[in-house]
XYZ file of C-alpha atoms in Angstrom:
339
model
C -47.823 -32.906 21.404
C -47.791 -32.507 17.641
C -48.315 -28.870 18.022
C -45.321 -28.671 20.492
C -43.058 -30.561 17.967
C -44.018 -28.504 15.156
C -43.269 -25.282 17.313
C -39.800 -26.846 18.248
C -38.917 -27.382 14.552
C -39.745 -23.920 13.747
C -37.816 -22.505 16.697
C -34.690 -24.447 15.153
C -35.309 -23.435 11.777
C -35.492 -19.653 12.986
C -32.134 -19.938 15.015
C -30.455 -21.998 12.160
C -31.658 -19.261 9.612
C -30.065 -16.543 11.668
C -26.715 -18.305 12.347
C -26.087 -19.402 8.850
C -27.427 -16.051 7.258
C -25.302 -13.990 9.741
C -22.103 -15.951 9.355
C -22.530 -16.055 5.623
C -23.145 -12.209 5.400
C -20.070 -11.518 7.545
C -18.050 -13.690 5.227
C -19.316 -12.193 1.956
C -18.858 -8.549 3.367
C -15.244 -9.494 4.556
C -14.514 -10.186 1.001
C -16.507 -7.241 -0.348
C -15.053 -4.606 2.067
C -11.312 -5.880 2.563
C -8.567 -3.821 0.768
C -7.293 -7.522 -0.189
C -10.960 -8.185 -1.640
C -13.087 -5.460 -3.497
C -12.206 -2.381 -1.333
C -15.923 -1.530 -0.886
C -15.536 0.487 2.170
C -19.024 2.012 2.625
C -20.331 -0.068 5.459
C -23.434 2.230 6.360
C -24.564 2.692 2.756
C -24.273 -1.088 2.255
C -26.713 -1.492 5.163
C -28.990 1.026 3.360
C -28.748 -1.462 0.358
C -29.688 -4.367 2.736
C -32.785 -2.429 3.899
C -33.948 -1.610 0.311
C -33.931 -5.021 -0.779
C -35.476 -6.140 2.485
C -38.371 -3.606 1.957
C -38.858 -4.646 -1.714
C -39.424 -8.143 -0.585
C -41.848 -6.915 1.863
C -43.796 -4.834 -0.758
C -43.945 -7.710 -3.245
C -45.162 -10.090 -0.346
C -47.832 -7.590 0.777
C -48.873 -6.922 -2.896
C -49.422 -10.812 -3.630
C -51.261 -11.304 -0.554
C -48.596 -13.433 1.198
C -48.541 -11.296 4.379
C -51.352 -9.063 5.911
C -50.462 -5.440 6.606
C -51.622 -4.362 10.245
C -51.812 -0.778 11.692
C -48.757 0.345 13.572
C -48.645 4.213 14.462
C -46.156 5.952 12.172
C -44.458 7.819 15.053
C -43.495 4.255 16.711
C -42.190 3.098 13.318
C -40.074 6.298 12.910
C -38.955 5.962 16.411
C -37.754 2.659 16.077
C -35.948 3.375 12.837
C -34.080 6.278 14.340
C -33.024 3.997 17.285
C -31.958 1.199 14.948
C -30.011 3.581 12.427
C -28.426 4.994 15.844
C -27.260 1.577 16.667
C -25.680 1.080 13.195
C -23.883 4.295 13.058
C -22.774 4.111 16.622
C -21.225 0.585 16.071
C -19.400 1.794 12.935
C -17.881 4.829 14.923
C -17.262 2.768 18.021
C -15.129 0.304 15.733
C -13.321 3.196 14.071
C -12.476 5.005 17.197
C -11.684 2.350 19.586
C -9.543 -0.753 19.595
C -11.015 -4.067 18.267
C -10.572 -5.369 21.950
C -12.783 -2.687 23.240
C -15.415 -2.957 20.552
C -15.587 -6.725 21.477
C -16.170 -5.784 24.911
C -18.892 -3.382 24.022
C -20.662 -6.010 22.050
C -20.480 -8.512 25.129
C -21.913 -5.801 27.463
C -25.259 -5.586 25.495
C -26.315 -8.916 27.333
C -26.373 -7.453 30.870
C -27.565 -4.042 29.522
C -30.561 -5.969 27.621
C -31.370 -7.613 30.928
C -31.443 -4.266 32.909
C -33.494 -2.783 30.421
C -35.953 -5.667 30.475
C -36.140 -5.178 34.098
C -36.733 -1.477 34.160
C -39.185 -1.506 31.082
C -40.962 -4.562 31.479
C -40.517 -5.726 35.116
C -38.835 -8.952 33.893
C -36.789 -11.006 36.513
C -34.256 -13.497 35.992
C -33.409 -16.759 37.546
C -30.102 -17.107 39.413
C -29.084 -20.101 36.795
C -29.962 -17.769 33.808
C -27.685 -15.044 35.417
C -24.924 -17.582 36.021
C -25.316 -18.889 32.313
C -25.215 -15.280 30.899
C -21.988 -14.671 32.955
C -20.366 -18.009 31.687
C -21.121 -16.904 27.988
C -19.716 -13.444 28.459
C -16.553 -14.734 29.773
C -16.173 -17.382 27.117
C -16.754 -15.157 24.405
C -14.495 -12.432 25.981
C -11.645 -15.046 26.309
C -11.755 -15.854 22.670
C -12.308 -12.429 21.254
C -10.920 -9.791 23.364
C -7.182 -8.964 22.747
C -5.685 -5.476 23.110
C -8.081 -2.940 24.782
C -7.701 0.874 24.050
C -10.395 3.384 24.538
C -10.708 7.326 24.197
C -13.443 9.735 25.339
C -15.205 9.811 21.918
C -14.941 6.182 21.268
C -16.516 5.257 24.755
C -19.377 7.800 24.291
C -20.071 6.161 20.741
C -19.734 2.726 22.164
C -22.286 3.745 24.949
C -24.874 5.025 22.412
C -24.416 2.004 20.240
C -24.973 -0.263 23.134
C -28.135 1.410 24.421
C -29.605 1.855 20.937
C -29.057 -1.672 19.923
C -30.360 -2.921 23.141
C -33.577 -0.935 22.830
C -34.130 -1.781 19.239
C -34.026 -5.459 19.937
C -36.271 -5.320 23.181
C -38.577 -2.879 20.976
C -38.799 -5.786 18.153
C -40.575 -8.149 20.725
C -42.579 -5.398 22.560
C -44.024 -4.135 19.107
C -44.882 -7.743 17.921
C -46.845 -8.203 21.148
C -48.505 -4.726 21.606
C -49.940 -4.628 18.020
C -50.267 -8.513 17.510
C -48.163 -8.172 14.447
C -45.953 -10.922 12.819
C -42.195 -10.492 12.657
C -41.989 -10.273 8.975
C -45.037 -7.646 8.846
C -43.148 -5.540 11.390
C -39.872 -5.821 9.343
C -41.672 -4.784 6.272
C -42.889 -1.500 7.832
C -39.616 -0.386 9.458
C -37.436 -1.442 6.555
C -38.383 1.114 3.980
C -37.977 3.932 6.669
C -34.620 2.687 7.737
C -33.531 2.412 3.829
C -34.522 5.759 2.715
C -32.695 7.373 5.775
C -29.516 5.097 5.424
C -29.370 5.874 1.659
C -29.626 9.568 2.111
C -27.090 9.969 4.968
C -25.018 6.696 4.525
C -22.488 8.149 1.806
C -21.884 11.112 3.806
C -21.379 9.213 7.092
C -19.069 6.858 5.103
C -16.928 9.609 3.834
C -16.469 10.779 7.388
C -15.494 7.497 8.559
C -13.122 6.403 5.240
C -12.379 9.586 3.424
C -13.779 7.843 0.447
C -16.592 9.202 -2.034
C -19.169 6.465 -3.057
C -19.478 7.859 -6.661
C -15.938 7.548 -7.251
C -15.671 3.833 -6.573
C -14.963 1.556 -9.546
C -17.689 -1.006 -9.467
C -16.743 -4.465 -11.122
C -19.079 -7.151 -11.971
C -17.532 -9.356 -9.323
C -17.961 -6.679 -6.721
C -21.764 -6.270 -7.942
C -22.278 -9.999 -7.553
C -20.939 -9.807 -3.895
C -23.137 -6.874 -3.015
C -26.236 -8.692 -4.323
C -25.197 -11.836 -2.318
C -24.892 -9.586 0.842
C -28.288 -8.103 0.164
C -29.750 -11.315 -0.243
C -28.104 -12.818 2.834
C -29.326 -9.602 4.690
C -33.111 -10.329 3.884
C -32.873 -13.817 5.528
C -30.706 -12.195 8.410
C -33.392 -9.642 9.061
C -36.139 -11.776 9.001
C -34.490 -14.357 11.235
C -33.693 -11.639 13.761
C -37.223 -10.615 13.973
C -38.389 -14.122 14.119
C -36.023 -15.129 16.895
C -36.618 -12.150 19.180
C -40.405 -12.512 18.566
C -40.453 -16.130 19.682
C -37.923 -15.881 22.529
C -36.625 -12.654 23.937
C -33.968 -9.969 23.470
C -31.871 -11.580 26.009
C -32.161 -15.095 24.451
C -31.143 -13.656 21.149
C -28.048 -12.012 22.509
C -26.815 -15.117 24.495
C -27.391 -17.744 21.791
C -26.516 -15.404 19.056
C -22.912 -15.784 20.299
C -22.874 -19.096 18.777
C -22.394 -17.075 15.373
C -18.971 -15.671 17.111
C -17.931 -19.457 17.438
C -18.829 -20.201 13.903
C -17.123 -16.909 12.492
C -13.820 -17.870 14.375
C -13.997 -21.340 13.112
C -14.747 -20.612 9.526
C -12.191 -17.746 9.791
C -9.463 -20.440 10.402
C -10.753 -22.878 7.898
C -11.255 -20.393 4.863
C -8.850 -17.331 5.676
C -6.023 -18.810 7.565
C -6.827 -16.845 10.676
C -4.796 -17.994 13.610
C -6.721 -20.150 16.197
C -4.966 -20.641 19.451
C -5.571 -22.687 22.653
C -7.058 -19.515 24.217
C -9.577 -19.309 21.415
C -10.640 -22.875 21.751
C -10.870 -22.956 25.501
C -12.954 -19.514 25.305
C -15.220 -21.189 22.559
C -15.738 -24.281 24.638
C -16.808 -22.225 27.671
C -19.234 -20.099 25.657
C -20.905 -23.184 23.994
C -21.154 -24.512 27.597
C -22.793 -21.435 28.787
C -25.282 -21.471 26.084
C -26.365 -25.011 26.853
C -26.729 -24.018 30.548
C -28.764 -20.994 29.516
C -31.115 -23.004 27.322
C -31.721 -25.492 30.078
C -32.278 -22.542 32.813
C -34.774 -20.924 30.335
C -36.632 -24.208 29.710
C -36.601 -25.138 33.365
C -39.470 -22.756 34.556
C -41.849 -23.905 31.752
C -42.049 -27.377 33.582
C -43.207 -25.771 36.716
C -46.613 -24.657 37.752
C -47.246 -21.098 37.132
C -47.581 -18.744 40.293
C -47.857 -14.979 40.508
C -44.359 -14.823 41.637
C -43.094 -16.334 38.369
C -44.940 -13.728 36.184
C -43.589 -10.242 35.234
C -45.645 -7.009 35.328
C -46.137 -7.329 31.621
C -47.553 -10.794 32.014
C -49.826 -9.670 34.751
C -51.061 -6.603 33.122
C -53.581 -8.386 30.829
C -54.814 -10.590 33.628
C -55.483 -7.529 35.892
C -57.595 -5.603 33.045
C -59.345 -8.724 32.540
C -60.346 -8.974 36.456
C -61.341 -5.095 36.205
C -63.551 -5.363 33.006
C -65.616 -8.641 34.523
C -65.520 -8.419 38.345
C -66.982 -11.385 40.081
C -70.079 -10.418 42.549
C -70.968 -12.413 45.600
C -73.721 -14.543 43.845
C -71.314 -15.643 41.243
C -68.744 -16.583 43.840
C -71.364 -18.483 45.781
C -72.614 -20.272 42.604
C -69.319 -21.316 41.555
C -68.599 -22.829 45.127
C -71.921 -24.962 44.954
């Protein structure tokens, strides 16, 4: 009982860290990148700074013995980093080429895409209540965020790449942790340096393509530097909590419950930046929160039921099948167990 209580506290802590750090970094970046703020319009390069600081924290942690380093094949780390970077650049391109409304729709479509990929890759099935809750969340967030919807061929292609890569990245975080029995922070410490180097090398060129601005020509003030450091510090907590949440739960849960950040961002935008908050926004937010509550209940419900073969996915059954193959029971053992 005590162990379950501690686990619940840790789960709440991981979600709390993710929501606070994610909302905080969006608010900091809004001030940093806005033309009315500091005008630092180099989003991809800034992400490279984020992963550089995260990699530095991981290096210090390993050097001081706070975290243990486990072996993960280099090709898997490189593949993961390429997918993650494609997700970042795809999202930036999608936002540039499409309307904000279509960009929000593409982000919402990640939930069903993650569900389909989990089913294809891991044979995972979802209960009817879970599917219903996912639908309610998608509709709710859609109501409060989607406005004008304009799309073109290039923008649609970039959005598809971004959706696929983001979904694969989030699923891979959980599968790599299980496959190599590695902790969330240890995995992040291994992937962050590869992402940091690649984004810092190619990021300025990509940002120039997006904005037409050269990084070296930006006039850095002490206040802008302070916000860059704040953004990087929040990014460390954001990255760690993302890996923690996906490792503890699943990519689907991270997507569904992660939309609580959308509700918080809309609310804080209204409080801090005088953004308009209409009745349509409020109704959408209420519907999204209701969907999240139903989703949490639907996910927890099977844990109170007895485990059967039908309730297990192929991924869960695999180690059981391997164990039966390695140590088969003969007739004598079966007879003795019955006596």
